[in-house]
Short mmCIF file of C-alpha atoms in Angstrom, two decimals:
data_model
loop_
_atom_site.label_atom_id
_atom_site.label_comp_id
_atom_site.label_asym_id
_atom_site.label_seq_id
_atom_site.Cartn_x
_atom_site.Cartn_y
_atom_site.Cartn_z
CA MET A 106 0.00 0.00 0.00
CA ILE A 107 1.09 3.54 -0.65
CA SER A 108 2.11 5.19 2.59
CA LEU A 109 0.29 8.21 3.99
CA ASP A 110 3.52 10.23 3.88
CA LEU A 111 3.91 9.51 0.15
CA CYS A 112 0.33 10.60 -0.52
CA LEU A 113 0.84 13.79 1.45
CA SER A 114 4.09 14.50 -0.40
CA ALA A 115 2.41 13.97 -3.79
CA SER A 116 -0.49 16.19 -2.78
CA SER A 117 1.88 18.91 -1.62
CA PHE A 118 3.82 18.71 -4.87
CA LEU A 119 0.69 18.97 -7.01
CA LEU A 120 -0.60 21.88 -4.91
CA ALA A 121 2.73 23.66 -5.24
CA LEU A 122 2.75 23.01 -8.99
CA TYR A 123 -0.78 24.39 -9.30
CA PHE A 124 0.12 27.65 -7.53
CA TYR A 125 3.35 27.93 -9.55
CA LEU A 126 1.51 27.57 -12.83
CA LYS A 127 -1.17 29.96 -11.66
CA LYS A 128 1.45 32.52 -10.72
CA SER A 129 3.40 32.07 -13.96
CA ASN A 130 0.21 32.35 -16.03
CA PRO A 131 -2.11 34.90 -14.40
CA TYR A 132 -4.81 34.30 -17.04
CA THR A 133 -5.70 30.77 -15.90
CA ALA A 134 -8.01 32.00 -13.15
CA LEU A 135 -9.97 34.30 -15.46
CA PRO A 136 -13.27 33.20 -17.01
CA LEU A 137 -13.70 32.77 -20.74
CA PRO A 138 -15.95 35.27 -22.55
CA PRO A 139 -19.64 34.40 -22.61
CA GLY A 140 -21.01 32.27 -25.40
CA PRO A 141 -23.86 29.97 -26.38
CA LYS A 142 -24.18 26.80 -24.35
CA GLY A 143 -22.45 23.90 -26.07
CA TRP A 144 -21.85 20.19 -25.72
CA PRO A 145 -18.93 18.27 -24.23
CA ILE A 146 -16.04 17.66 -26.64
CA ILE A 147 -17.73 19.11 -29.75
CA GLY A 148 -18.62 22.43 -28.10
CA ASN A 149 -20.84 24.53 -30.39
CA LEU A 150 -20.17 22.52 -33.54
CA LEU A 151 -23.87 21.85 -34.06
CA ASP A 152 -24.75 25.52 -33.49
CA MET A 153 -22.33 27.03 -36.00
CA PRO A 154 -24.14 28.97 -38.72
CA THR A 155 -23.57 27.86 -42.29
CA GLU A 156 -24.35 31.23 -43.89
CA PHE A 157 -24.52 34.90 -42.90
CA GLU A 158 -22.68 33.95 -39.74
CA TRP A 159 -21.94 37.59 -38.87
CA GLN A 160 -25.64 38.10 -38.14
CA THR A 161 -25.81 35.02 -35.92
CA TYR A 162 -22.70 36.11 -34.01
CA HIS A 163 -24.24 39.54 -33.46
CA GLU A 164 -27.52 38.02 -32.26
CA TRP A 165 -25.64 35.84 -29.77
CA CYS A 166 -23.74 38.89 -28.51
CA LYS A 167 -26.94 40.91 -28.06
CA LYS A 168 -28.63 38.03 -26.24
CA LEU A 169 -25.68 37.61 -23.89
CA GLY A 170 -25.06 41.35 -23.46
CA THR A 171 -21.44 41.22 -24.61
CA ASP A 172 -19.23 42.54 -27.38
CA ILE A 173 -16.82 39.60 -27.13
CA LEU A 174 -18.01 36.06 -27.69
CA HIS A 175 -16.45 32.65 -27.00
CA VAL A 176 -17.50 29.78 -29.27
CA PRO A 177 -15.58 26.50 -28.76
CA VAL A 178 -15.68 24.03 -31.66
CA MET A 179 -13.97 20.62 -31.41
CA GLY A 180 -11.29 21.96 -29.07
CA THR A 181 -10.70 25.18 -31.05
CA ASN A 182 -11.56 28.42 -29.29
CA ILE A 183 -13.27 30.96 -31.56
CA ILE A 184 -13.39 34.52 -30.26
CA VAL A 185 -15.76 36.95 -31.99
CA LEU A 186 -15.23 40.71 -31.57
CA ASP A 187 -18.56 42.46 -32.08
CA SER A 188 -17.79 46.14 -31.50
CA THR A 189 -15.43 48.83 -32.71
CA GLU A 190 -14.12 49.22 -29.15
CA ALA A 191 -13.10 45.55 -28.92
CA VAL A 192 -11.58 45.43 -32.40
CA MET A 193 -9.60 48.65 -31.96
CA GLU A 194 -8.22 47.56 -28.60
CA LEU A 195 -7.14 44.10 -29.65
CA MET A 196 -6.38 44.27 -33.35
CA GLU A 197 -5.03 47.81 -33.45
CA ARG A 198 -3.41 48.52 -30.07
CA ARG A 199 -2.30 44.92 -29.50
CA SER A 200 -1.62 44.13 -33.15
CA SER A 201 1.74 42.49 -32.38
CA ILE A 202 -0.06 39.42 -30.99
CA TYR A 203 -3.24 39.56 -33.12
CA SER A 204 -1.69 39.72 -36.61
CA ASP A 205 -1.09 36.03 -37.26
CA ARG A 206 -3.35 33.85 -39.38
CA ALA A 207 -4.87 30.52 -38.57
CA ARG A 208 -3.28 27.59 -40.37
CA MET A 209 -6.14 27.18 -42.91
CA PRO A 210 -5.02 23.83 -44.36
CA MET A 211 -7.68 23.81 -47.08
CA ILE A 212 -6.53 27.07 -48.63
CA ASN A 213 -2.82 27.22 -47.89
CA GLU A 214 -1.79 23.56 -47.99
CA LEU A 215 -4.29 21.81 -50.25
CA MET A 216 -5.33 24.61 -52.65
CA HIS A 217 -1.80 26.12 -52.81
CA TRP A 218 -2.86 29.66 -51.96
CA SER A 219 0.14 30.17 -49.69
CA PHE A 220 1.41 32.77 -52.19
CA ASN A 221 -1.44 35.07 -51.13
CA VAL A 222 -0.38 37.80 -48.69
CA GLY A 223 -3.77 37.75 -46.98
CA PHE A 224 -3.40 34.14 -45.89
CA MET A 225 0.30 34.11 -44.99
CA PRO A 226 1.37 33.54 -41.39
CA TYR A 227 2.72 36.59 -39.61
CA GLY A 228 6.48 36.71 -39.96
CA GLU A 229 9.42 37.97 -41.97
CA TYR A 230 8.28 36.51 -45.31
CA TRP A 231 4.90 38.18 -44.89
CA ARG A 232 6.62 41.47 -43.99
CA LYS A 233 8.52 41.44 -47.29
CA HIS A 234 5.26 41.16 -49.25
CA ARG A 235 3.59 43.76 -47.10
CA ARG A 236 6.49 46.19 -47.49
CA LEU A 237 6.54 45.76 -51.26
CA MET A 238 2.80 46.37 -51.58
CA HIS A 239 2.90 49.38 -49.28
CA GLN A 240 5.74 51.01 -51.22
CA LEU A 241 3.86 50.75 -54.51
CA LEU A 242 0.27 51.25 -53.28
CA HIS A 243 0.47 53.95 -50.59
CA PRO A 244 -1.70 57.05 -51.31
CA THR A 245 0.89 58.96 -53.34
CA ALA A 246 2.29 55.95 -55.20
CA ALA A 247 -1.20 54.71 -56.09
CA LEU A 248 -1.87 57.89 -58.08
CA ARG A 249 0.28 56.56 -60.94
CA PHE A 250 -2.26 53.79 -61.50
CA ARG A 251 -5.29 56.07 -61.87
CA PRO A 252 -5.05 56.13 -65.69
CA HIS A 253 -5.57 52.35 -65.60
CA GLU A 254 -8.70 52.81 -63.48
CA LEU A 255 -10.03 55.55 -65.74
CA LYS A 256 -9.54 53.54 -68.93
CA ALA A 257 -11.21 50.44 -67.47
CA THR A 258 -14.13 52.58 -66.27
CA HIS A 259 -14.67 54.13 -69.71
CA ASN A 260 -14.59 50.68 -71.31
CA MET A 261 -17.21 49.59 -68.76
CA LEU A 262 -19.46 52.49 -69.80
CA GLN A 263 -19.23 51.43 -73.42
CA ARG A 264 -20.16 47.87 -72.50
CA PHE A 265 -23.27 49.24 -70.77
CA LEU A 266 -24.16 51.00 -74.03
CA GLU A 267 -23.89 47.68 -75.85
CA THR A 268 -25.23 45.21 -73.26
CA PRO A 269 -27.05 47.16 -70.53
CA GLU A 270 -28.71 44.02 -69.16
CA ASN A 271 -25.37 42.40 -68.27
CA VAL A 272 -24.88 44.39 -65.06
CA ILE A 273 -22.67 42.05 -63.06
CA GLY A 274 -20.76 40.90 -66.14
CA ASN A 275 -19.91 44.46 -67.19
CA LEU A 276 -18.75 45.37 -63.69
CA ARG A 277 -16.74 42.19 -63.32
CA TYR A 278 -14.92 42.83 -66.57
CA MET A 279 -14.09 46.38 -65.49
CA ALA A 280 -12.66 45.15 -62.18
CA GLY A 281 -10.64 42.49 -63.94
CA GLU A 282 -9.29 44.93 -66.52
CA THR A 283 -8.31 47.43 -63.83
CA ILE A 284 -6.41 44.94 -61.72
CA MET A 285 -4.74 43.10 -64.59
CA SER A 286 -3.46 46.35 -66.06
CA VAL A 287 -2.34 47.70 -62.69
CA ALA A 288 -0.72 44.45 -61.54
CA TYR A 289 0.86 43.32 -64.80
CA GLY A 290 0.51 46.05 -67.44
CA LEU A 291 -1.03 43.54 -69.83
CA PRO A 292 -3.27 44.58 -72.74
CA ILE A 293 -6.81 43.40 -72.05
CA LYS A 294 -9.21 42.38 -74.80
CA GLN A 295 -12.64 43.90 -74.50
CA LYS A 296 -14.27 40.48 -74.75
CA ASP A 297 -13.28 36.98 -73.62
CA ASP A 298 -9.85 38.03 -72.38
CA ILE A 299 -7.71 35.02 -71.39
CA TYR A 300 -6.18 36.73 -68.36
CA ILE A 301 -9.53 37.75 -66.88
CA GLN A 302 -11.06 34.35 -67.58
CA THR A 303 -8.10 32.58 -65.97
CA ALA A 304 -8.20 34.84 -62.91
CA GLU A 305 -11.94 34.44 -62.44
CA ARG A 306 -11.67 30.65 -62.56
CA GLY A 307 -8.85 30.79 -60.03
CA VAL A 308 -10.53 33.13 -57.56
CA HIS A 309 -14.07 31.78 -57.66
CA PRO A 310 -13.41 28.71 -55.43
CA LEU A 311 -11.55 30.85 -52.89
CA VAL A 312 -14.67 32.82 -52.02
CA ALA A 313 -16.33 29.66 -50.73
CA ALA A 314 -13.26 28.02 -49.20
CA ALA A 315 -12.27 31.05 -47.11
CA VAL A 316 -15.48 31.09 -45.08
CA PRO A 317 -14.65 29.94 -41.52
CA GLY A 318 -15.95 26.42 -40.98
CA ALA A 319 -16.65 25.76 -44.66
CA PHE A 320 -14.37 22.70 -44.60
CA LEU A 321 -13.83 20.43 -41.62
CA VAL A 322 -10.14 20.02 -42.50
CA ASP A 323 -9.61 23.56 -41.20
CA MET A 324 -10.84 22.41 -37.79
CA LEU A 325 -9.16 18.98 -37.97
CA PRO A 326 -5.92 19.48 -39.95
CA TRP A 327 -5.04 15.78 -39.87
CA LEU A 328 -7.82 15.24 -42.42
CA LYS A 329 -5.50 16.66 -45.08
CA TYR A 330 -3.82 13.24 -45.12
CA VAL A 331 -7.05 11.38 -45.93
CA PRO A 332 -6.82 9.92 -49.47
CA GLU A 333 -9.07 11.40 -52.11
CA TRP A 334 -10.74 8.03 -52.82
CA MET A 335 -12.06 7.59 -49.28
CA PRO A 336 -15.75 8.29 -48.57
CA GLY A 337 -16.21 11.81 -47.26
CA ALA A 338 -12.94 13.05 -48.78
CA GLY A 339 -14.54 14.97 -51.62
CA PHE A 340 -12.77 18.09 -50.39
CA GLN A 341 -9.49 16.56 -51.60
CA LYS A 342 -10.65 16.46 -55.21
CA LYS A 343 -11.96 20.00 -54.96
CA ALA A 344 -8.66 21.19 -53.47
CA ARG A 345 -6.63 19.50 -56.23
CA GLU A 346 -8.71 21.03 -59.02
CA TRP A 347 -8.94 24.44 -57.36
CA GLY A 348 -5.21 24.48 -56.65
CA ALA A 349 -4.40 23.93 -60.32
CA LEU A 350 -6.62 26.89 -61.24
CA ALA A 351 -4.90 29.07 -58.63
CA MET A 352 -1.42 28.28 -59.91
CA ARG A 353 -2.39 29.08 -63.49
CA MET A 354 -3.95 32.34 -62.31
CA VAL A 355 -0.65 33.41 -60.74
CA ASP A 356 1.81 32.02 -63.27
CA LEU A 357 0.23 32.92 -66.62
CA PRO A 358 0.03 36.73 -66.33
CA PHE A 359 3.35 36.98 -64.46
CA ALA A 360 5.19 35.05 -67.17
CA ASP A 361 3.60 37.09 -69.95
CA ALA A 362 4.35 40.34 -68.13
CA LYS A 363 8.02 39.36 -67.81
CA LYS A 364 8.11 38.55 -71.52
CA ARG A 365 6.67 41.95 -72.46
CA ILE A 366 9.07 43.70 -70.10
CA ALA A 367 12.01 41.94 -71.76
CA GLU A 368 10.68 42.98 -75.18
CA GLY A 369 10.20 46.56 -74.04
CA THR A 370 6.48 46.55 -74.84
CA ALA A 371 5.08 46.51 -71.29
CA ASP A 372 3.03 49.35 -69.82
CA PRO A 373 4.09 50.58 -66.36
CA SER A 374 2.64 48.30 -63.69
CA PHE A 375 3.17 46.92 -60.21
CA THR A 376 5.18 44.04 -61.70
CA SER A 377 7.30 46.11 -64.10
CA ILE A 378 8.19 48.72 -61.46
CA SER A 379 9.06 46.02 -58.91
CA LEU A 380 11.19 43.97 -61.32
CA GLU A 381 12.96 47.11 -62.48
CA ARG A 382 13.94 47.98 -58.92
CA ALA A 383 15.03 44.39 -58.33
CA GLY A 384 17.25 44.59 -61.41
CA GLN A 385 18.83 47.79 -60.17
CA GLY A 386 20.35 45.89 -57.28
CA THR A 387 18.28 47.27 -54.42
CA LYS A 388 19.21 45.85 -51.03
CA ASP A 389 15.56 45.64 -49.99
CA GLU A 390 14.75 41.92 -49.93
CA ALA A 391 11.13 42.70 -50.73
CA TYR A 392 12.20 43.09 -54.36
CA GLN A 393 12.65 39.39 -55.09
CA GLU A 394 10.82 37.57 -57.84
CA PRO A 395 8.82 35.17 -55.59
CA VAL A 396 7.66 38.14 -53.48
CA ILE A 397 6.73 40.17 -56.56
CA ARG A 398 4.90 37.19 -58.10
CA GLY A 399 2.91 36.49 -54.94
CA SER A 400 2.04 40.13 -54.32
CA ALA A 401 0.81 40.66 -57.89
CA GLY A 402 -1.22 37.46 -57.69
CA THR A 403 -2.79 38.65 -54.46
CA MET A 404 -4.13 41.81 -56.07
CA TYR A 405 -6.73 40.13 -58.28
CA ALA A 406 -8.00 37.90 -55.47
CA ALA A 407 -8.33 40.89 -53.15
CA GLY A 408 -9.80 43.43 -55.51
CA SER A 409 -11.97 41.82 -58.16
CA ASP A 410 -15.07 40.49 -56.39
CA THR A 411 -14.90 43.18 -53.72
CA THR A 412 -15.14 45.99 -56.27
CA VAL A 413 -18.00 44.34 -58.13
CA SER A 414 -19.89 43.58 -54.93
CA ALA A 415 -19.67 47.20 -53.75
CA ILE A 416 -20.86 48.77 -57.01
CA THR A 417 -23.65 46.22 -57.47
CA SER A 418 -24.93 46.88 -53.96
CA CYS A 419 -24.90 50.60 -54.69
CA ILE A 420 -27.06 50.01 -57.76
CA LEU A 421 -29.55 48.14 -55.57
CA GLY A 422 -29.59 51.09 -53.16
CA LEU A 423 -30.20 53.55 -56.00
CA LEU A 424 -33.01 51.44 -57.46
CA GLU A 425 -34.84 51.61 -54.14
CA ASN A 426 -34.04 55.31 -53.64
CA PRO A 427 -34.29 57.15 -56.98
CA GLU A 428 -34.05 60.52 -55.22
CA ILE A 429 -30.44 59.67 -54.33
CA LEU A 430 -29.64 59.10 -57.99
CA ARG A 431 -31.21 62.46 -58.88
CA LYS A 432 -29.13 64.27 -56.23
CA ALA A 433 -25.96 62.59 -57.46
CA GLN A 434 -26.69 63.46 -61.08
CA ALA A 435 -27.47 67.06 -60.18
CA GLU A 436 -24.10 67.42 -58.45
CA LEU A 437 -22.29 65.77 -61.36
CA ASP A 438 -24.05 67.98 -63.91
CA SER A 439 -22.92 71.08 -62.02
CA VAL A 440 -19.26 70.02 -62.07
CA VAL A 441 -18.53 67.91 -65.18
CA LYS A 442 -18.07 69.88 -68.38
CA PRO A 443 -20.42 69.01 -71.27
CA GLY A 444 -18.88 66.48 -73.62
CA HIS A 445 -16.60 65.13 -70.90
CA LEU A 446 -16.83 62.40 -68.27
CA PRO A 447 -16.02 62.64 -64.55
CA ASP A 448 -12.33 62.63 -63.68
CA PHE A 449 -10.35 62.28 -60.48
CA GLU A 450 -9.64 66.01 -60.64
CA ASP A 451 -13.36 66.55 -59.89
CA GLU A 452 -13.28 64.65 -56.61
CA ASP A 453 -13.03 67.65 -54.29
CA SER A 454 -16.03 69.24 -56.04
CA LEU A 455 -18.18 66.11 -55.71
CA PRO A 456 -18.73 65.53 -51.97
CA TYR A 457 -22.10 63.84 -52.54
CA ILE A 458 -20.44 61.21 -54.76
CA THR A 459 -17.83 60.68 -52.06
CA ALA A 460 -20.56 60.31 -49.42
CA LEU A 461 -22.37 57.89 -51.74
CA THR A 462 -19.21 55.81 -52.06
CA MET A 463 -18.75 55.77 -48.29
CA GLU A 464 -22.36 54.70 -47.73
CA THR A 465 -21.94 51.98 -50.37
CA LEU A 466 -19.02 50.52 -48.40
CA ARG A 467 -21.00 50.70 -45.15
CA TRP A 468 -24.52 49.66 -46.13
CA ARG A 469 -23.81 46.25 -47.63
CA ASP A 470 -20.23 45.84 -46.47
CA VAL A 471 -18.35 43.66 -48.90
CA VAL A 472 -16.46 41.52 -46.36
CA PRO A 473 -18.76 41.27 -43.30
CA ILE A 474 -16.22 39.34 -41.24
CA ALA A 475 -12.55 39.80 -41.97
CA ILE A 476 -10.25 36.83 -42.49
CA PRO A 477 -9.80 35.30 -39.02
CA ARG A 478 -6.68 35.97 -36.96
CA TYR A 479 -4.69 33.61 -34.76
CA LEU A 480 -3.89 34.67 -31.19
CA GLN A 481 -0.20 33.96 -30.52
CA VAL A 482 -0.22 34.19 -26.70
CA ASP A 483 -2.66 34.16 -23.80
CA ASP A 484 -4.34 37.53 -23.36
CA GLU A 485 -6.96 39.26 -21.24
CA TYR A 486 -9.74 41.67 -22.20
CA LYS A 487 -12.44 43.09 -19.91
CA GLY A 488 -11.60 40.50 -17.30
CA TYR A 489 -11.94 37.59 -19.71
CA ARG A 490 -9.27 35.07 -20.65
CA LEU A 491 -8.45 34.80 -24.32
CA PRO A 492 -6.51 31.54 -24.74
CA LYS A 493 -3.42 31.21 -26.87
CA GLY A 494 -4.26 29.58 -30.19
CA SER A 495 -7.73 31.11 -30.39
CA ILE A 496 -9.23 31.98 -33.77
CA VAL A 497 -10.25 35.64 -33.53
CA ILE A 498 -12.96 36.96 -35.84
CA PRO A 499 -13.72 40.70 -36.09
CA ASN A 500 -17.37 41.30 -36.98
CA ALA A 501 -17.09 44.26 -39.36
CA TRP A 502 -20.79 43.95 -40.22
CA ALA A 503 -21.73 44.68 -36.60
CA MET A 504 -19.36 47.65 -36.51
CA LEU A 505 -20.80 49.17 -39.69
CA HIS A 506 -24.39 48.65 -38.58
CA ASP A 507 -24.01 49.99 -35.05
CA GLU A 508 -27.10 52.14 -34.58
CA ASP A 509 -25.30 54.29 -32.01
CA VAL A 510 -22.81 55.30 -34.69
CA TYR A 511 -25.00 55.09 -37.78
CA PRO A 512 -28.67 55.78 -36.88
CA ASP A 513 -31.13 53.73 -38.92
CA PRO A 514 -28.20 51.58 -40.08
CA PHE A 515 -30.07 49.43 -42.61
CA THR A 516 -31.25 52.44 -44.62
CA PHE A 517 -29.19 53.50 -47.66
CA LYS A 518 -28.49 57.14 -46.81
CA PRO A 519 -25.40 58.96 -48.18
CA GLU A 520 -26.48 62.14 -46.36
CA ARG A 521 -25.35 60.64 -43.05
CA PHE A 522 -21.78 61.51 -44.10
CA LEU A 523 -22.55 65.13 -45.03
CA THR A 524 -22.84 68.32 -43.02
CA LYS A 525 -25.78 70.66 -43.50
CA ASP A 526 -23.78 72.69 -46.01
CA GLY A 527 -23.06 69.59 -48.12
CA LYS A 528 -19.46 68.89 -47.12
CA ILE A 529 -18.07 65.62 -45.80
CA ASP A 530 -18.88 65.43 -42.08
CA LYS A 531 -15.67 64.34 -40.38
CA THR A 532 -17.46 63.86 -37.07
CA VAL A 533 -19.21 60.77 -38.51
CA ARG A 534 -17.06 57.67 -38.37
CA ASP A 535 -15.63 56.86 -41.80
CA PRO A 536 -16.68 53.30 -42.78
CA ARG A 537 -13.15 52.68 -44.00
CA HIS A 538 -12.22 52.07 -40.35
CA ALA A 539 -13.84 48.63 -40.70
CA CYS A 540 -14.36 47.67 -44.34
CA PHE A 541 -10.68 47.24 -45.28
CA GLY A 542 -9.47 45.18 -42.34
CA PHE A 543 -7.59 46.11 -39.20
CA GLY A 544 -4.16 46.68 -37.70
CA ARG A 545 -1.14 45.30 -39.48
CA ARG A 546 -3.38 43.24 -41.73
CA ILE A 547 -5.29 46.20 -43.16
CA CYS A 548 -5.64 46.04 -46.96
CA PRO A 549 -2.56 47.67 -48.55
CA GLY A 550 -4.57 48.42 -51.71
CA ARG A 551 -7.37 50.26 -49.91
CA TYR A 552 -6.56 53.68 -51.42
CA MET A 553 -6.65 52.35 -54.96
CA ALA A 554 -9.79 50.34 -54.16
CA PHE A 555 -11.70 53.38 -52.89
CA SER A 556 -10.70 55.47 -55.92
CA ALA A 557 -11.73 52.65 -58.30
CA VAL A 558 -15.21 52.46 -56.76
CA TRP A 559 -15.51 56.26 -56.64
CA ILE A 560 -14.68 56.85 -60.31
CA ALA A 561 -16.87 53.93 -61.42
CA LEU A 562 -19.89 55.27 -59.53
CA ALA A 563 -19.32 58.86 -60.62
CA SER A 564 -19.02 57.82 -64.27
CA LEU A 565 -21.94 55.38 -64.24
CA LEU A 566 -24.33 57.79 -62.52
CA TYR A 567 -23.32 60.71 -64.73
CA SER A 568 -23.83 58.74 -67.94
CA PHE A 569 -26.87 56.55 -67.26
CA ASP A 570 -30.34 56.56 -65.79
CA ILE A 571 -30.86 53.53 -63.56
CA GLN A 572 -34.40 52.33 -62.85
CA LYS A 573 -36.26 49.20 -61.86
CA ALA A 574 -37.09 46.93 -64.78
CA LYS A 575 -40.61 46.27 -65.99
CA ASP A 576 -42.17 43.04 -67.21
CA LYS A 577 -44.01 42.53 -70.51
CA GLU A 578 -47.22 43.91 -69.00
CA GLY A 579 -45.45 47.06 -67.84
CA ASN A 580 -45.43 46.12 -64.18
CA THR A 581 -42.41 47.07 -62.07
CA ILE A 582 -40.18 44.11 -61.16
CA GLU A 583 -39.40 44.45 -57.47
CA LEU A 584 -36.02 43.48 -56.05
CA SER A 585 -35.40 40.56 -53.71
CA HIS A 586 -32.13 41.85 -52.21
CA GLU A 587 -30.92 38.27 -51.90
CA TYR A 588 -27.19 37.79 -51.39
CA LEU A 589 -24.79 34.90 -51.66
CA SER A 590 -23.12 34.25 -48.33
CA ALA A 591 -19.34 33.92 -48.59
CA LEU A 592 -16.15 35.68 -47.56
CA VAL A 593 -17.18 38.37 -50.06
CA ILE A 594 -20.95 38.78 -50.14
CA PHE A 595 -22.52 39.14 -53.56
CA PRO A 596 -26.03 40.11 -54.70
CA LYS A 597 -27.82 37.41 -56.61
CA PRO A 598 -28.53 38.40 -60.24
CA PHE A 599 -31.32 40.94 -60.64
CA LYS A 600 -32.94 42.87 -63.47
CA CYS A 601 -32.90 46.63 -63.91
CA SER A 602 -33.03 49.26 -66.64
CA ILE A 603 -29.80 51.11 -67.45
CA LYS A 604 -30.07 53.61 -70.31
CA PRO A 605 -27.86 56.53 -71.39
CA ARG A 606 -29.22 59.83 -70.12
CA SER A 607 -28.95 61.34 -73.60
CA GLU A 608 -27.20 60.93 -76.91
CA ARG A 609 -24.75 63.57 -75.70
CA HIS A 610 -23.73 61.31 -72.81
CA ALA A 611 -23.38 58.33 -75.16
CA ARG A 612 -21.13 60.37 -77.47
CA ALA A 613 -18.95 61.36 -74.52
CA ILE A 614 -18.46 57.67 -73.67
CA ARG A 615 -17.50 56.72 -77.22
CA SER A 616 -15.17 59.69 -77.49
CA ALA A 617 -13.38 58.76 -74.25
CA VAL A 618 -12.89 55.16 -75.40
CA LEU A 619 -11.56 56.30 -78.77
CA GLU A 620 -9.15 58.64 -77.02
CA HIS A 621 -7.70 55.74 -75.03
CA GLU A 622 -7.32 53.75 -78.24
CA PHE A 623 -5.54 56.68 -79.88
CA GLU A 624 -3.15 56.98 -76.92
CA LYS A 625 -2.41 53.25 -77.18
CA SER A 626 -1.56 53.48 -80.87
#
């Protein structure tokens, strides 16, 4: 039998060890944030929403009276931040420990998206990409790419003259043309362009795969070793096919851009400028070919669907609020010279268009929950313990629909960003504080993205009347406002009427397109 002394000694040792560990880790005694009641082992696996999860997270937070939520799933701690206060404190002020990414085996290891800056783990290799993108896309540097944005916008207007019913298709082509020309300086065909088609096929699967919880392998990484032929391993086949599309998306335009640069026929672009600096012997290790390739490949994935989603949502808002379109057109008519189209030089004179762009980014925010972060160490917030290894999700949708900040938040209302004398009201929180990410992971292309949406909206609204469509009997076709739930939300296809405001406006579009063609020749 074990002696009493031995039992007492073991008990004393365990007690001493407990107090030592408690002292060395002061967070162990703190409670976890509140969350929905779960089950042993699986936690809240059965409660996890499969779509529009940002709304479910917000409802849980409201029910529990908290702005920080704990949702355990199969041993993984998920922390949801549901307010600007929580996000700013943790992801901005404590960004050094909240800037890592979760492993994401489906995307990074099976689909081969590890080249993408947005999914890279926090570290030196990520910093090289980030530094490169910042140097070429900061506010002043991004100005050099505005001619690309303007040309793609004018081509979009012409496509609306030719195929006004193809709303999403016309916008998608504009976004693709903008990014391909900015990233690679490649000439883009105005129909069935190989680069845009390749990029769309590569990016499309990512939108679904990046949603937290979309694939169980992200929760149970060991599943990546399950053979494709086994029952339930259909994700392996998807990953293999999607990965091949992703690699072609990155490799094809980069190789062709290098070829044109060598021939001396390339237009200035992110890739040409970066490779030129690399060839000049810069000591900055950001200017290395793998970093340039990955950064350029990231641009299409980050900017294509997001731009289209924003502009399409704005059109929905205008269809339901025709008085907003009239106000925008009145401002544009007072600034833009007859026979011309809006230009970036008009921006300071068009505050209503700027407010409209801001409301577009807020009302139906393109990325309702940012890509999840990975907490590197134990932390504490508001008396709660946030365990090391937690997946941290900022709920941007909740931040942009906070009724204390944006009264009547579900109403499309550009005037909320204007003062009584029609200027931008800087006392109202700019939606860009939430719609482009947070902290060290904030979107490096956000300045170019905002200007691309701004010029597209200004040009579209100046040139066209946008109204609800009518059926064969002349009845108005009402809108459903249905969206596809994914990392980037997207309106489901809808019908509307888009017609040039006059023949004068149509001539201005054709003239602008011809001018670009003349410059090219």
